[in-house]
């Protein structure tokens, strides 16, 4: 399973990566990006073999205001027909995370629930 994790915090990237590896073991081929812009670079570089699952933070670099960087990134994912079957999981501390996830028809995990491996298992 090919997975992309996008978060501007290296600590959070490592946290999500360890959760995914705990669940999927060696079946996870994980790429990482540390900004929404870097995430788009990874998407385009992998266009011939799209990611199955894409994790993204909402609040990253401020370049995309009034949108959160994560919202901008989700819009970029949706732009690529090759990613129409990819599962997108938003992970954020933003109070409106559920509304954002519903708006873009993606999954979500509030950051305060990230210490529960079952939250990841339910989304994978």
Short mmCIF file of C-alpha atoms in Angstrom, two decimals:
data_model
loop_
_atom_site.label_atom_id
_atom_site.label_comp_id
_atom_site.label_asym_id
_atom_site.label_seq_id
_atom_site.Cartn_x
_atom_site.Cartn_y
_atom_site.Cartn_z
CA UNK A 1 0.00 0.00 0.00
CA UNK A 2 1.46 3.33 -1.07
CA UNK A 3 1.02 6.13 1.48
CA UNK A 4 1.92 9.82 1.59
CA UNK A 5 2.13 11.70 4.90
CA UNK A 6 2.14 15.51 4.68
CA UNK A 7 2.73 17.61 7.81
CA UNK A 8 5.02 20.54 8.56
CA UNK A 9 5.98 18.99 11.90
CA UNK A 10 8.63 16.24 11.55
CA UNK A 11 7.51 14.91 14.93
CA UNK A 12 3.93 14.44 13.69
CA UNK A 13 5.15 12.86 10.45
CA UNK A 14 7.11 10.30 12.49
CA UNK A 15 4.07 9.73 14.75
CA UNK A 16 1.74 9.02 11.81
CA UNK A 17 4.38 6.86 10.12
CA UNK A 18 4.83 4.72 13.24
CA UNK A 19 1.04 4.28 13.60
CA UNK A 20 0.72 3.20 9.95
CA UNK A 21 3.66 0.80 10.26
CA UNK A 22 2.21 -0.69 13.43
CA UNK A 23 -1.00 -1.48 11.55
CA UNK A 24 0.29 -2.36 8.07
CA UNK A 25 3.82 -3.53 8.85
CA UNK A 26 5.92 -4.11 5.74
CA UNK A 27 2.85 -3.63 3.53
CA UNK A 28 3.28 0.14 3.83
CA UNK A 29 5.43 2.05 1.33
CA UNK A 30 5.53 5.50 2.96
CA UNK A 31 6.59 8.81 1.42
CA UNK A 32 6.79 12.01 3.45
CA UNK A 33 6.39 15.72 2.68
CA UNK A 34 6.80 18.61 5.08
CA UNK A 35 4.57 21.21 3.39
CA UNK A 36 1.54 21.32 1.12
CA UNK A 37 3.76 22.44 -1.76
CA UNK A 38 6.11 19.50 -1.19
CA UNK A 39 3.05 17.25 -1.05
CA UNK A 40 2.01 18.37 -4.54
CA UNK A 41 5.54 17.64 -5.80
CA UNK A 42 5.19 14.10 -4.43
CA UNK A 43 1.76 13.71 -6.07
CA UNK A 44 3.04 14.70 -9.49
CA UNK A 45 6.18 12.56 -9.15
CA UNK A 46 3.98 9.54 -8.35
CA UNK A 47 1.28 10.18 -10.94
CA UNK A 48 1.94 6.85 -12.71
CA UNK A 49 1.64 4.91 -9.45
CA UNK A 50 -0.73 7.00 -7.30
CA UNK A 51 -0.86 6.88 -3.53
CA UNK A 52 -3.55 4.68 -2.01
CA UNK A 53 -3.80 6.81 1.13
CA UNK A 54 -2.79 10.43 1.73
CA UNK A 55 -2.59 11.85 5.25
CA UNK A 56 -2.48 15.64 5.49
CA UNK A 57 -2.34 18.20 8.24
CA UNK A 58 -4.57 21.27 7.81
CA UNK A 59 -2.48 24.02 9.36
CA UNK A 60 0.91 24.18 7.67
CA UNK A 61 2.57 27.02 5.75
CA UNK A 62 0.48 30.24 5.62
CA UNK A 63 0.93 30.77 1.86
CA UNK A 64 -2.62 29.75 0.94
CA UNK A 65 -4.73 32.03 3.12
CA UNK A 66 -7.68 32.33 3.42
CA UNK A 67 -7.59 28.53 2.97
CA UNK A 68 -5.61 26.31 5.29
CA UNK A 69 -2.62 24.85 3.45
CA UNK A 70 -4.21 21.41 3.92
CA UNK A 71 -7.40 22.56 2.22
CA UNK A 72 -5.39 23.86 -0.72
CA UNK A 73 -3.55 20.53 -0.84
CA UNK A 74 -6.82 18.56 -0.88
CA UNK A 75 -8.01 20.69 -3.81
CA UNK A 76 -4.81 19.79 -5.66
CA UNK A 77 -5.35 16.08 -4.97
CA UNK A 78 -8.91 16.33 -6.31
CA UNK A 79 -7.59 18.05 -9.45
CA UNK A 80 -5.70 14.89 -10.49
CA UNK A 81 -7.95 12.24 -12.01
CA UNK A 82 -5.26 9.68 -11.13
CA UNK A 83 -6.00 10.27 -7.42
CA UNK A 84 -9.78 9.92 -7.60
CA UNK A 85 -9.59 6.54 -5.83
CA UNK A 86 -7.07 7.63 -3.22
CA UNK A 87 -8.29 7.89 0.35
CA UNK A 88 -7.50 11.27 1.91
CA UNK A 89 -7.31 11.51 5.70
CA UNK A 90 -7.07 14.95 7.28
CA UNK A 91 -5.41 15.12 10.67
CA UNK A 92 -5.72 18.42 12.46
CA UNK A 93 -6.23 20.28 15.69
CA UNK A 94 -8.43 22.79 13.84
CA UNK A 95 -11.79 23.10 15.57
CA UNK A 96 -13.65 22.93 12.23
CA UNK A 97 -11.95 19.71 11.07
CA UNK A 98 -15.21 17.77 10.70
CA UNK A 99 -16.81 20.48 8.55
CA UNK A 100 -13.72 20.69 6.34
CA UNK A 101 -13.61 16.90 5.92
CA UNK A 102 -17.31 16.83 4.99
CA UNK A 103 -16.89 19.72 2.54
CA UNK A 104 -14.15 17.88 0.63
CA UNK A 105 -15.60 14.38 1.20
CA UNK A 106 -12.51 13.05 2.97
CA UNK A 107 -11.84 11.18 6.21
CA UNK A 108 -10.47 12.89 9.32
CA UNK A 109 -8.83 12.24 12.65
CA UNK A 110 -8.73 15.03 15.23
CA UNK A 111 -5.14 15.40 16.53
CA UNK A 112 -6.25 14.84 20.10
CA UNK A 113 -7.32 11.30 19.07
CA UNK A 114 -4.00 10.42 17.41
CA UNK A 115 -2.78 8.65 20.54
CA UNK A 116 -5.39 5.94 19.88
CA UNK A 117 -4.10 3.45 17.28
CA UNK A 118 -7.69 2.34 16.69
CA UNK A 119 -8.46 5.75 15.14
CA UNK A 120 -5.86 4.99 12.46
CA UNK A 121 -6.98 1.39 12.08
CA UNK A 122 -10.58 2.53 11.46
CA UNK A 123 -9.46 4.86 8.65
CA UNK A 124 -7.00 2.54 6.93
#
